[in-house]
mmCIF file of C-alpha atoms and ligand atoms in Angstrom:
data_model
loop_
_atom_site.group_PDB
_atom_site.id
_atom_site.type_symbol
_atom_site.label_atom_id
_atom_site.label_comp_id
_atom_site.label_asym_id
_atom_site.label_seq_id
_atom_site.Cartn_x
_atom_site.Cartn_y
_atom_site.Cartn_z
ATOM 1 C CA MET R 1 -0.200 20.051 -31.956
ATOM 2 C CA ALA R 2 1.648 22.912 -32.694
ATOM 3 C CA ASN R 3 4.356 24.700 -30.487
ATOM 4 C CA ILE R 4 3.882 26.281 -26.779
ATOM 5 C CA PHE R 5 5.254 29.429 -26.545
ATOM 6 C CA PRO R 6 8.184 29.526 -23.708
ATOM 7 C CA SER R 7 8.168 32.681 -21.618
ATOM 8 C CA ARG R 8 8.665 33.221 -18.149
ATOM 9 C CA ARG R 9 5.638 31.978 -17.082
ATOM 10 C CA ILE R 10 6.466 28.781 -18.097
ATOM 11 C CA ARG R 11 9.838 28.605 -15.330
ATOM 12 C CA ARG R 12 12.693 26.640 -15.965
ATOM 13 C CA THR R 13 15.309 24.654 -14.105
ATOM 14 C CA PRO R 14 18.051 24.333 -12.412
ATOM 15 C CA PHE R 15 18.840 21.352 -14.291
ATOM 16 C CA SER R 16 16.919 23.184 -17.818
ATOM 17 C CA LYS R 17 20.772 23.353 -19.568
ATOM 18 C CA GLY R 18 21.839 20.557 -18.562
ATOM 19 C CA VAL R 19 18.314 18.632 -20.000
ATOM 20 C CA GLU R 20 18.642 20.517 -23.233
ATOM 21 C CA ALA R 21 21.986 19.411 -23.389
ATOM 22 C CA ALA R 22 20.958 16.048 -23.654
ATOM 23 C CA GLY R 23 18.585 16.188 -26.930
ATOM 24 C CA VAL R 24 15.108 16.919 -25.589
ATOM 25 C CA LYS R 25 12.668 16.129 -28.252
ATOM 26 C CA GLY R 26 9.344 17.135 -25.423
ATOM 27 C CA TYR R 27 7.729 19.025 -22.616
ATOM 28 C CA THR R 28 4.824 19.014 -20.393
ATOM 29 C CA VAL R 29 4.321 22.327 -18.107
ATOM 30 C CA TYR R 30 4.100 20.978 -14.829
ATOM 31 C CA ASN R 31 3.142 23.041 -11.599
ATOM 32 C CA HIS R 32 3.866 25.925 -14.150
ATOM 33 C CA MET R 33 7.152 24.180 -14.881
ATOM 34 C CA LEU R 34 8.610 22.997 -17.590
ATOM 35 C CA LEU R 35 8.817 19.509 -17.240
ATOM 36 C CA ALA R 36 10.541 17.030 -19.806
ATOM 37 C CA THR R 37 8.716 13.871 -21.475
ATOM 38 C CA VAL R 38 10.687 11.848 -24.160
ATOM 39 C CA PHE R 39 14.744 12.253 -24.697
ATOM 40 C CA GLU R 40 14.957 9.120 -27.606
ATOM 41 C CA SER R 41 11.851 8.038 -27.798
ATOM 42 C CA LEU R 42 9.412 6.831 -24.734
ATOM 43 C CA GLU R 43 9.932 2.879 -25.662
ATOM 44 C CA TYR R 44 13.378 4.125 -26.087
ATOM 45 C CA ASP R 45 13.992 5.591 -23.267
ATOM 46 C CA CYS R 46 11.184 3.175 -21.004
ATOM 47 C CA ALA R 47 13.696 0.056 -21.612
ATOM 48 C CA HIS R 48 17.129 2.605 -20.819
ATOM 49 C CA LEU R 49 15.645 3.256 -17.988
ATOM 50 C CA LYS R 50 14.607 -0.405 -17.208
ATOM 51 C CA GLU R 51 17.920 -0.830 -17.929
ATOM 52 C CA HIS R 52 20.089 0.946 -16.485
ATOM 53 C CA VAL R 53 20.998 4.497 -14.730
ATOM 54 C CA GLN R 54 18.629 7.281 -15.187
ATOM 55 C CA VAL R 55 18.888 11.166 -13.956
ATOM 56 C CA TRP R 56 15.684 12.815 -14.377
ATOM 57 C CA ASP R 57 14.483 16.801 -13.680
ATOM 58 C CA VAL R 58 11.320 16.252 -11.845
ATOM 59 C CA SER R 59 12.347 20.407 -10.167
ATOM 60 C CA CYS R 60 8.510 20.488 -11.014
ATOM 61 C CA GLU R 61 7.834 18.671 -7.915
ATOM 62 C CA ARG R 62 7.890 21.669 -6.411
ATOM 63 C CA GLN R 63 7.961 21.710 -2.596
ATOM 64 C CA VAL R 64 5.463 23.438 -0.264
ATOM 65 C CA SER R 65 8.070 24.076 3.221
ATOM 66 C CA ILE R 66 5.430 24.666 6.152
ATOM 67 C CA LYS R 67 7.212 25.068 9.406
ATOM 68 C CA GLY R 68 6.897 26.790 12.639
ATOM 69 C CA PRO R 69 4.977 25.694 15.985
ATOM 70 C CA ASP R 70 2.124 25.062 13.898
ATOM 71 C CA ALA R 71 3.314 22.209 10.989
ATOM 72 C CA LEU R 72 1.728 19.803 12.205
ATOM 73 C CA ARG R 73 -1.614 20.662 13.765
ATOM 74 C CA LEU R 74 -2.381 21.870 9.542
ATOM 75 C CA LEU R 75 -0.809 18.892 8.401
ATOM 76 C CA LYS R 76 -3.302 17.597 10.470
ATOM 77 C CA LEU R 77 -6.061 18.798 8.931
ATOM 78 C CA ILE R 78 -4.566 19.120 5.069
ATOM 79 C CA SER R 79 -3.792 14.896 5.495
ATOM 80 C CA PRO R 80 -5.737 12.113 5.800
ATOM 81 C CA ARG R 81 -2.812 10.255 6.674
ATOM 82 C CA ASP R 82 -1.530 9.483 10.130
ATOM 83 C CA MET R 83 1.553 11.596 10.294
ATOM 84 C CA ASP R 84 2.354 10.994 14.074
ATOM 85 C CA ARG R 85 3.568 7.812 13.236
ATOM 86 C CA MET R 86 5.802 9.306 10.993
ATOM 87 C CA ALA R 87 9.357 9.122 12.011
ATOM 88 C CA ASP R 88 12.662 11.713 11.926
ATOM 89 C CA ASP R 89 13.803 10.808 8.233
ATOM 90 C CA GLN R 90 10.230 9.388 6.802
ATOM 91 C CA CYS R 91 8.941 10.252 4.253
ATOM 92 C CA TYR R 92 4.837 9.586 2.973
ATOM 93 C CA TYR R 93 2.521 9.418 0.605
ATOM 94 C CA VAL R 94 -0.453 11.350 1.593
ATOM 95 C CA PRO R 95 -3.280 11.345 -0.773
ATOM 96 C CA THR R 96 -4.907 15.057 -0.434
ATOM 97 C CA VAL R 97 -8.016 15.582 -0.444
ATOM 98 C CA ASP R 98 -10.603 18.779 0.031
ATOM 99 C CA HIS R 99 -14.551 19.943 2.181
ATOM 100 C CA ASN R 100 -15.918 17.397 -0.338
ATOM 101 C CA GLY R 101 -13.023 14.310 -0.262
ATOM 102 C CA GLY R 102 -11.993 15.768 -3.531
ATOM 103 C CA MET R 103 -8.563 14.417 -4.220
ATOM 104 C CA LEU R 104 -6.928 18.074 -4.922
ATOM 105 C CA ASN R 105 -2.790 16.408 -5.385
ATOM 106 C CA ASP R 106 -0.765 13.506 -3.932
ATOM 107 C CA PRO R 107 2.670 15.606 -2.417
ATOM 108 C CA VAL R 108 5.332 13.092 -1.317
ATOM 109 C CA ALA R 109 5.650 15.008 2.158
ATOM 110 C CA VAL R 110 8.843 15.036 3.457
ATOM 111 C CA LYS R 111 8.735 14.936 7.860
ATOM 112 C CA LEU R 112 12.245 17.504 8.007
ATOM 113 C CA ALA R 113 11.929 18.302 11.375
ATOM 114 C CA ALA R 114 8.888 18.226 14.060
ATOM 115 C CA ASP R 115 8.270 21.489 13.275
ATOM 116 C CA HIS R 116 9.068 22.004 9.640
ATOM 117 C CA TYR R 117 8.066 19.532 6.935
ATOM 118 C CA TRP R 118 8.079 19.735 2.498
ATOM 119 C CA LEU R 119 4.855 18.720 0.344
ATOM 120 C CA SER R 120 6.459 17.635 -2.401
ATOM 121 C CA LEU R 121 3.345 18.395 -4.806
ATOM 122 C CA ALA R 122 2.209 16.625 -7.867
ATOM 123 C CA ASP R 123 0.943 19.136 -10.302
ATOM 124 C CA GLY R 124 -1.835 21.574 -8.160
ATOM 125 C CA ASP R 125 -2.482 24.607 -6.660
ATOM 126 C CA LEU R 126 -1.553 23.156 -3.484
ATOM 127 C CA LEU R 127 0.537 26.026 -1.730
ATOM 128 C CA GLN R 128 -2.624 28.143 -1.160
ATOM 129 C CA PHE R 129 -4.571 25.733 0.106
ATOM 130 C CA ALA R 130 -2.341 25.235 3.146
ATOM 131 C CA LEU R 131 -2.199 29.031 3.474
ATOM 132 C CA GLY R 132 -5.980 29.099 3.068
ATOM 133 C CA ILE R 133 -6.302 27.378 5.311
ATOM 134 C CA ALA R 134 -3.654 28.782 7.777
ATOM 135 C CA ILE R 135 -4.740 32.254 7.173
ATOM 136 C CA ALA R 136 -8.387 31.017 7.996
ATOM 137 C CA ARG R 137 -6.785 29.571 11.513
ATOM 138 C CA GLY R 138 -4.726 31.881 12.187
ATOM 139 C CA PHE R 139 -1.749 29.410 12.656
ATOM 140 C CA ASP R 140 1.631 30.165 13.590
ATOM 141 C CA VAL R 141 2.958 29.504 10.169
ATOM 142 C CA GLU R 142 5.710 30.152 7.536
ATOM 143 C CA ILE R 143 4.380 28.418 3.806
ATOM 144 C CA VAL R 144 6.535 29.568 1.116
ATOM 145 C CA GLU R 145 8.211 27.942 -1.906
ATOM 146 C CA PRO R 146 11.240 27.323 -0.628
ATOM 147 C CA ASP R 147 14.938 27.371 -3.802
ATOM 148 C CA VAL R 148 15.181 23.055 -3.866
ATOM 149 C CA SER R 149 14.064 20.832 -6.853
ATOM 150 C CA PRO R 150 14.300 17.635 -6.938
ATOM 151 C CA LEU R 151 16.412 15.456 -9.261
ATOM 152 C CA ALA R 152 15.473 11.758 -9.215
ATOM 153 C CA VAL R 153 17.894 8.951 -10.484
ATOM 154 C CA GLN R 154 15.914 5.738 -11.416
ATOM 155 C CA GLY R 155 17.036 2.394 -12.120
ATOM 156 C CA PRO R 156 18.813 -0.754 -11.387
ATOM 157 C CA ARG R 157 22.054 1.075 -11.361
ATOM 158 C CA ALA R 158 20.689 3.801 -9.764
ATOM 159 C CA ASP R 159 22.485 2.953 -5.893
ATOM 160 C CA ASP R 160 25.555 2.357 -7.542
ATOM 161 C CA LEU R 161 25.612 5.781 -9.422
ATOM 162 C CA MET R 162 24.280 7.575 -6.235
ATOM 163 C CA ALA R 163 27.247 6.007 -4.422
ATOM 164 C CA ARG R 164 29.837 7.184 -6.430
ATOM 165 C CA VAL R 165 28.776 10.721 -6.072
ATOM 166 C CA PHE R 166 27.141 10.350 -2.219
ATOM 167 C CA GLY R 167 29.692 7.398 -1.064
ATOM 168 C CA ASP R 168 27.698 4.157 0.092
ATOM 169 C CA ALA R 169 26.147 5.426 2.805
ATOM 170 C CA VAL R 170 23.085 5.655 0.886
ATOM 171 C CA ARG R 171 22.802 2.064 -0.021
ATOM 172 C CA GLU R 172 21.098 2.659 3.992
ATOM 173 C CA ILE R 173 18.401 4.230 2.728
ATOM 174 C CA ARG R 174 15.797 2.700 3.579
ATOM 175 C CA PHE R 175 12.421 2.867 1.327
ATOM 176 C CA PHE R 176 10.632 6.037 1.716
ATOM 177 C CA ARG R 177 13.738 7.342 4.273
ATOM 178 C CA TYR R 178 16.236 9.834 3.830
ATOM 179 C CA LYS R 179 19.780 11.004 4.498
ATOM 180 C CA ARG R 180 20.346 13.887 4.795
ATOM 181 C CA LEU R 181 24.160 13.893 2.412
ATOM 182 C CA ALA R 182 27.329 16.628 1.257
ATOM 183 C CA PHE R 183 28.085 17.462 -1.686
ATOM 184 C CA GLN R 184 30.759 20.519 -2.744
ATOM 185 C CA GLY R 185 29.680 20.431 1.616
ATOM 186 C CA VAL R 186 26.040 21.702 0.546
ATOM 187 C CA GLU R 187 23.447 19.180 2.955
ATOM 188 C CA LEU R 188 21.007 18.032 0.889
ATOM 189 C CA VAL R 189 18.585 15.582 1.495
ATOM 190 C CA VAL R 190 18.177 12.268 -0.548
ATOM 191 C CA ALA R 191 15.669 9.930 -0.013
ATOM 192 C CA ARG R 192 15.125 6.487 -1.561
ATOM 193 C CA SER R 193 12.310 7.637 -4.538
ATOM 194 C CA GLY R 194 11.066 8.833 -7.696
ATOM 195 C CA TRP R 195 8.429 8.497 -9.711
ATOM 196 C CA SER R 196 9.382 4.769 -11.058
ATOM 197 C CA LYS R 197 9.664 0.656 -10.086
ATOM 198 C CA GLN R 198 13.007 0.789 -11.158
ATOM 199 C CA GLY R 199 14.218 1.539 -7.757
ATOM 200 C CA GLY R 200 16.347 4.424 -7.425
ATOM 201 C CA PHE R 201 16.139 8.444 -5.332
ATOM 202 C CA GLU R 202 15.818 11.754 -5.307
ATOM 203 C CA ILE R 203 17.955 14.518 -4.293
ATOM 204 C CA TYR R 204 16.421 17.538 -2.555
ATOM 205 C CA VAL R 205 18.798 19.858 -4.580
ATOM 206 C CA GLU R 206 18.620 23.393 -1.926
ATOM 207 C CA GLY R 207 20.008 26.126 -4.374
ATOM 208 C CA ALA R 208 19.879 26.562 -8.178
ATOM 209 C CA ASP R 209 23.756 27.231 -7.908
ATOM 210 C CA LEU R 210 24.232 23.473 -6.730
ATOM 211 C CA GLY R 211 21.952 22.317 -9.888
ATOM 212 C CA MET R 212 24.078 22.215 -13.259
ATOM 213 C CA PRO R 213 27.524 20.958 -10.498
ATOM 214 C CA LEU R 214 25.255 18.232 -9.195
ATOM 215 C CA TRP R 215 24.228 17.150 -12.556
ATOM 216 C CA ASP R 216 27.508 16.985 -14.114
ATOM 217 C CA ALA R 217 28.676 14.720 -11.727
ATOM 218 C CA LEU R 218 26.735 11.959 -11.671
ATOM 219 C CA PHE R 219 26.968 12.372 -15.567
ATOM 220 C CA GLU R 220 31.092 12.612 -15.020
ATOM 221 C CA ALA R 221 30.996 9.450 -12.799
ATOM 222 C CA GLY R 222 27.884 7.609 -14.330
ATOM 223 C CA GLU R 223 29.844 8.492 -18.270
ATOM 224 C CA ASP R 224 30.830 3.947 -17.850
ATOM 225 C CA MET R 225 26.940 3.367 -16.768
ATOM 226 C CA HIS R 226 25.553 4.281 -20.088
ATOM 227 C CA VAL R 227 24.156 7.532 -17.482
ATOM 228 C CA ARG R 228 20.861 9.099 -19.439
ATOM 229 C CA ALA R 229 18.958 11.766 -19.216
ATOM 230 C CA GLY R 230 15.537 10.382 -18.575
ATOM 231 C CA CYS R 231 12.061 12.199 -17.323
ATOM 232 C CA PRO R 232 8.873 10.208 -16.065
ATOM 233 C CA ASN R 233 8.146 7.632 -18.422
ATOM 234 C CA THR R 234 4.523 7.015 -19.114
ATOM 235 C CA ILE R 235 4.506 2.836 -19.782
ATOM 236 C CA GLU R 236 7.200 2.665 -17.351
ATOM 237 C CA ARG R 237 4.587 3.912 -15.026
ATOM 238 C CA ILE R 238 1.117 2.950 -16.392
ATOM 239 C CA GLU R 239 2.901 -0.355 -16.909
ATOM 240 C CA SER R 240 3.813 0.255 -12.622
ATOM 241 C CA GLY R 241 0.592 1.206 -11.849
ATOM 242 C CA LEU R 242 1.736 4.838 -10.237
ATOM 243 C CA LEU R 243 -1.452 7.256 -10.898
ATOM 244 C CA SER R 244 -0.920 10.927 -12.663
ATOM 245 C CA TYR R 245 -3.063 13.287 -11.099
ATOM 246 C CA GLY R 246 -5.708 15.243 -13.688
ATOM 247 C CA ASN R 247 -4.602 11.946 -15.790
ATOM 248 C CA ASP R 248 -5.988 8.358 -14.021
ATOM 249 C CA MET R 249 -7.763 10.851 -11.080
ATOM 250 C CA THR R 250 -8.882 14.673 -10.317
ATOM 251 C CA ARG R 251 -10.962 16.907 -7.599
ATOM 252 C CA GLU R 252 -14.192 13.992 -9.016
ATOM 253 C CA ASN R 253 -12.300 11.439 -6.756
ATOM 254 C CA THR R 254 -11.997 10.742 -3.266
ATOM 255 C CA PRO R 255 -8.923 8.720 -2.177
ATOM 256 C CA TYR R 256 -10.880 5.450 -2.151
ATOM 257 C CA GLU R 257 -11.573 5.612 -5.987
ATOM 258 C CA CYS R 258 -7.784 6.102 -5.791
ATOM 259 C CA GLY R 259 -6.978 2.757 -4.136
ATOM 260 C CA LEU R 260 -5.546 4.663 -1.514
ATOM 261 C CA GLY R 261 -7.386 3.986 0.577
ATOM 262 C CA LYS R 262 -4.911 2.700 3.245
ATOM 263 C CA PHE R 263 -3.434 5.680 3.436
ATOM 264 C CA CYS R 264 -6.560 7.677 5.142
ATOM 265 C CA ASN R 265 -5.943 6.383 8.276
ATOM 266 C CA SER R 266 -5.732 9.028 10.285
ATOM 267 C CA PRO R 267 -7.816 9.893 13.990
ATOM 268 C CA GLU R 268 -7.970 12.970 13.943
ATOM 269 C CA ASP R 269 -10.353 15.111 11.695
ATOM 270 C CA TYR R 270 -9.508 16.371 9.235
ATOM 271 C CA ILE R 271 -10.674 18.479 6.740
ATOM 272 C CA GLY R 272 -12.853 16.144 3.983
ATOM 273 C CA LYS R 273 -13.212 13.858 6.608
ATOM 274 C CA ALA R 274 -16.946 12.918 7.810
ATOM 275 C CA ALA R 275 -17.430 13.080 3.376
ATOM 276 C CA LEU R 276 -15.091 10.116 2.783
ATOM 277 C CA ALA R 277 -16.776 8.140 5.690
ATOM 278 C CA GLU R 278 -18.962 6.078 4.241
ATOM 279 C CA GLN R 279 -16.072 5.671 1.477
ATOM 280 C CA ALA R 280 -14.299 4.269 4.552
ATOM 281 C CA ALA R 281 -17.160 2.568 6.319
ATOM 282 C CA ASN R 282 -18.423 0.610 2.951
ATOM 283 C CA GLY R 283 -15.729 1.214 0.142
ATOM 284 C CA PRO R 284 -16.201 4.051 -2.899
ATOM 285 C CA ALA R 285 -18.622 2.739 -5.651
ATOM 286 C CA ARG R 286 -15.517 2.678 -8.447
ATOM 287 C CA GLN R 287 -12.074 2.047 -8.143
ATOM 288 C CA ILE R 288 -9.016 3.067 -10.263
ATOM 289 C CA ARG R 289 -8.122 -0.770 -12.702
ATOM 290 C CA PRO R 290 -5.238 -1.729 -14.516
ATOM 291 C CA LEU R 291 -7.204 -2.999 -18.369
ATOM 292 C CA VAL R 292 -5.794 -4.157 -20.989
ATOM 293 C CA ILE R 293 -7.368 -2.325 -24.961
ATOM 294 C CA SER R 294 -7.225 -4.258 -27.971
ATOM 295 C CA GLY R 295 -6.583 -2.705 -31.090
ATOM 296 C CA GLU R 296 -4.556 0.579 -31.877
ATOM 297 C CA ILE R 297 -4.888 3.231 -29.919
ATOM 298 C CA PRO R 298 -4.463 6.641 -30.873
ATOM 299 C CA PRO R 299 -2.690 8.607 -27.764
ATOM 300 C CA CYS R 300 -4.463 9.319 -24.867
ATOM 301 C CA LEU R 301 -5.446 13.719 -25.316
ATOM 302 C CA ASP R 302 -8.329 13.088 -23.094
ATOM 303 C CA ALA R 303 -10.751 10.631 -20.800
ATOM 304 C CA TRP R 304 -11.891 8.075 -22.876
ATOM 305 C CA PRO R 305 -15.162 6.523 -21.993
ATOM 306 C CA LEU R 306 -16.149 3.305 -21.805
ATOM 307 C CA PHE R 307 -19.680 0.607 -22.463
ATOM 308 C CA ALA R 308 -21.239 -2.431 -21.362
ATOM 309 C CA ASP R 309 -24.434 -3.212 -21.880
ATOM 310 C CA GLY R 310 -25.956 -0.032 -23.103
ATOM 311 C CA ARG R 311 -24.122 2.818 -20.401
ATOM 312 C CA GLN R 312 -21.380 3.967 -19.293
ATOM 313 C CA VAL R 313 -18.927 1.914 -16.052
ATOM 314 C CA GLY R 314 -16.583 4.210 -15.752
ATOM 315 C CA GLN R 315 -13.130 5.784 -18.398
ATOM 316 C CA VAL R 316 -9.600 5.541 -19.229
ATOM 317 C CA GLY R 317 -7.693 8.694 -17.679
ATOM 318 C CA SER R 318 -4.619 6.664 -19.052
ATOM 319 C CA ALA R 319 -2.950 4.459 -21.613
ATOM 320 C CA ILE R 320 -0.363 3.586 -24.128
ATOM 321 C CA PHE R 321 1.243 0.621 -25.870
ATOM 322 C CA SER R 322 4.037 -1.442 -23.061
ATOM 323 C CA PRO R 323 6.845 -3.236 -25.622
ATOM 324 C CA GLU R 324 7.776 -5.670 -22.634
ATOM 325 C CA PHE R 325 4.289 -6.878 -21.879
ATOM 326 C CA GLY R 326 2.594 -6.889 -25.460
ATOM 327 C CA VAL R 327 0.313 -5.432 -24.570
ATOM 328 C CA ASN R 328 -1.964 -1.988 -24.298
ATOM 329 C CA ALA R 329 -1.963 -1.050 -20.842
ATOM 330 C CA ALA R 330 -4.178 1.399 -19.258
ATOM 331 C CA ILE R 331 -5.758 2.877 -16.575
ATOM 332 C CA GLY R 332 -9.403 3.837 -15.442
ATOM 333 C CA MET R 333 -11.441 4.594 -12.957
ATOM 334 C CA VAL R 334 -13.986 1.458 -13.291
ATOM 335 C CA ASP R 335 -17.607 0.733 -11.656
ATOM 336 C CA GLN R 336 -18.103 -1.604 -9.212
ATOM 337 C CA SER R 337 -20.087 -3.369 -11.610
ATOM 338 C CA HIS R 338 -17.524 -4.529 -13.991
ATOM 339 C CA TRP R 339 -14.090 -3.362 -11.859
ATOM 340 C CA ALA R 340 -13.806 -7.344 -11.473
ATOM 341 C CA PRO R 341 -10.975 -8.791 -13.016
ATOM 342 C CA GLY R 342 -11.699 -10.443 -16.984
ATOM 343 C CA THR R 343 -14.694 -7.685 -17.233
ATOM 344 C CA VAL R 344 -14.709 -7.003 -21.457
ATOM 345 C CA MET R 345 -15.787 -3.101 -21.647
ATOM 346 C CA GLU R 346 -16.082 -1.451 -25.313
ATOM 347 C CA VAL R 347 -14.210 1.373 -25.133
ATOM 348 C CA ASP R 348 -14.653 4.878 -27.021
ATOM 349 C CA THR R 349 -10.485 6.152 -28.033
ATOM 350 C CA GLY R 350 -12.039 8.709 -30.448
ATOM 351 C CA ALA R 351 -10.604 6.709 -32.615
ATOM 352 C CA GLY R 352 -12.356 3.518 -32.718
ATOM 353 C CA ILE R 353 -14.497 1.315 -29.940
ATOM 354 C CA LEU R 354 -12.683 -0.825 -28.722
ATOM 355 C CA PRO R 355 -13.115 -4.134 -26.272
ATOM 356 C CA ALA R 356 -11.029 -3.713 -22.659
ATOM 357 C CA THR R 357 -10.102 -5.837 -20.013
ATOM 358 C CA VAL R 358 -10.141 -6.329 -16.224
ATOM 359 C CA GLN R 359 -7.105 -6.816 -15.787
ATOM 360 C CA ASP R 360 -5.913 -8.825 -12.381
ATOM 361 C CA ARG R 361 -2.800 -6.278 -11.732
ATOM 362 C CA PHE R 362 -1.017 -3.374 -12.168
ATOM 363 C CA TRP R 363 2.185 -5.472 -14.878
ATOM 364 C CA ARG R 364 4.997 -4.736 -11.512
HETATM 365 N N1 THG N 401 7.991 12.172 -5.261
HETATM 366 C C1 THG N 401 8.209 14.175 -5.268
HETATM 367 N N2 THG N 401 7.142 14.538 -5.096
HETATM 368 C C2 THG N 401 6.447 13.585 -6.336
HETATM 369 C C3 THG N 401 6.255 12.694 -6.767
HETATM 370 C C4 THG N 401 8.139 11.415 -7.087
HETATM 371 N N3 THG N 401 5.458 14.566 -6.442
HETATM 372 C C5 THG N 401 4.275 14.172 -7.343
HETATM 373 C C6 THG N 401 3.944 12.925 -7.640
HETATM 374 N N4 THG N 401 5.452 12.466 -7.490
HETATM 375 C C7 THG N 401 3.232 13.286 -6.028
HETATM 376 N N5 THG N 401 3.189 11.020 -7.050
HETATM 377 C C8 THG N 401 3.520 9.987 -6.333
HETATM 378 C C9 THG N 401 2.342 8.945 -6.971
HETATM 379 C C10 THG N 401 2.536 7.556 -6.307
HETATM 380 C C11 THG N 401 3.977 7.545 -5.467
HETATM 381 C C12 THG N 401 4.635 8.989 -5.053
HETATM 382 C C13 THG N 401 4.594 10.061 -5.950
HETATM 383 C C14 THG N 401 4.896 6.248 -5.305
HETATM 384 N N6 THG N 401 3.888 4.822 -4.718
HETATM 385 C C15 THG N 401 4.549 4.072 -4.508
HETATM 386 C C16 THG N 401 3.309 3.490 -4.977
HETATM 387 O O1 THG N 401 2.342 3.760 -5.634
HETATM 388 O O2 THG N 401 3.736 1.516 -5.115
HETATM 389 C C17 THG N 401 4.888 4.100 -2.566
HETATM 390 C C18 THG N 401 3.967 4.414 -1.685
HETATM 391 C C19 THG N 401 3.988 4.251 -0.710
HETATM 392 O O3 THG N 401 4.257 3.237 -0.271
HETATM 393 O O4 THG N 401 4.188 4.722 0.178
HETATM 394 O O5 THG N 401 6.235 6.542 -4.805
HETATM 395 O O6 THG N 401 7.580 10.314 -7.175
HETATM 396 N N7 THG N 401 9.534 13.256 -4.194
#
């Protein structure tokens, strides 16, 4: 593929200088912003992540800040998840849907105060959806994209590295909870979360000026821990079954199809609830499944159709060879008729038709 021409419109981040100095080899664009995809190689980066600790510039997980007397009212309209149960220090994975129940985004919501929330976005312009609803309903809220850039620290040594920079208090942070901890006198939200299953934290860095000082402090503190710059790793996240909006699911899919029905427990009349009622009662007709594809696969750049019994029965949205498990691991959306574990279909990769077998579960 040819290079993407860089410009102001493809936004850099507060950590871009550090990412470049660390030898980034590939980028994608996510929320109109640079997101690194590879440093050494996908395989090397993945193995290192599983053994040591990495610092990830995930600034592209942009925040939609919703603040004001009607903040919770607005959230209850755009969230299928019961927001009343959310603790003051909690983060919630929240599939958000349109009036047809189609997925618009799958952000992490962070409760900063009873009248102030952040939605930490996947790739999509959810701010405009929230703003449109707020204006149409005359809600008293301020909706902005603040100068907040998440920096993730992921891997088995994440607790040890973070403790050196933020103190031992980080060790007490529970999964999807946060504490406000100081760096250079500025209190930052530090949550136990991140887009890997290797454990770790996300620091919501408020103020771009703090970016490189924090980046440098983490690398200095982690010198003897083999700390490296990393990024969400395609191999690790497919093995882990972490869904990628735009790849594994789009507005064509409901949260039930994405296996996110457990996050649709709101008693409120949220947007899309009526459209989802049928699936809430009877389940979806197709759903996300882990698959193994036999043979040599090319990079998955388009949805690959799945065929069986002479018809299409689903599609694959992500696929990659897993060195740890020795298989091509894939994430597919599969019709109920063919989603049982062990079912074999044929997948058209564009470079050949290969067998694809439904798995019991993801790899971790
Ligand atoms: N962290 C933050 N913002 C984000 C992401 C993140 N925005 C973009 C993207 N990732 C949003 N999508 C996801 C998908 C999965 C998870 C988080 C965000 C995730 N899921 C866990 C799981 O599936 O096991 C836990 C879900 C739960 O139990 O609540 O972590 O990573 N800030």
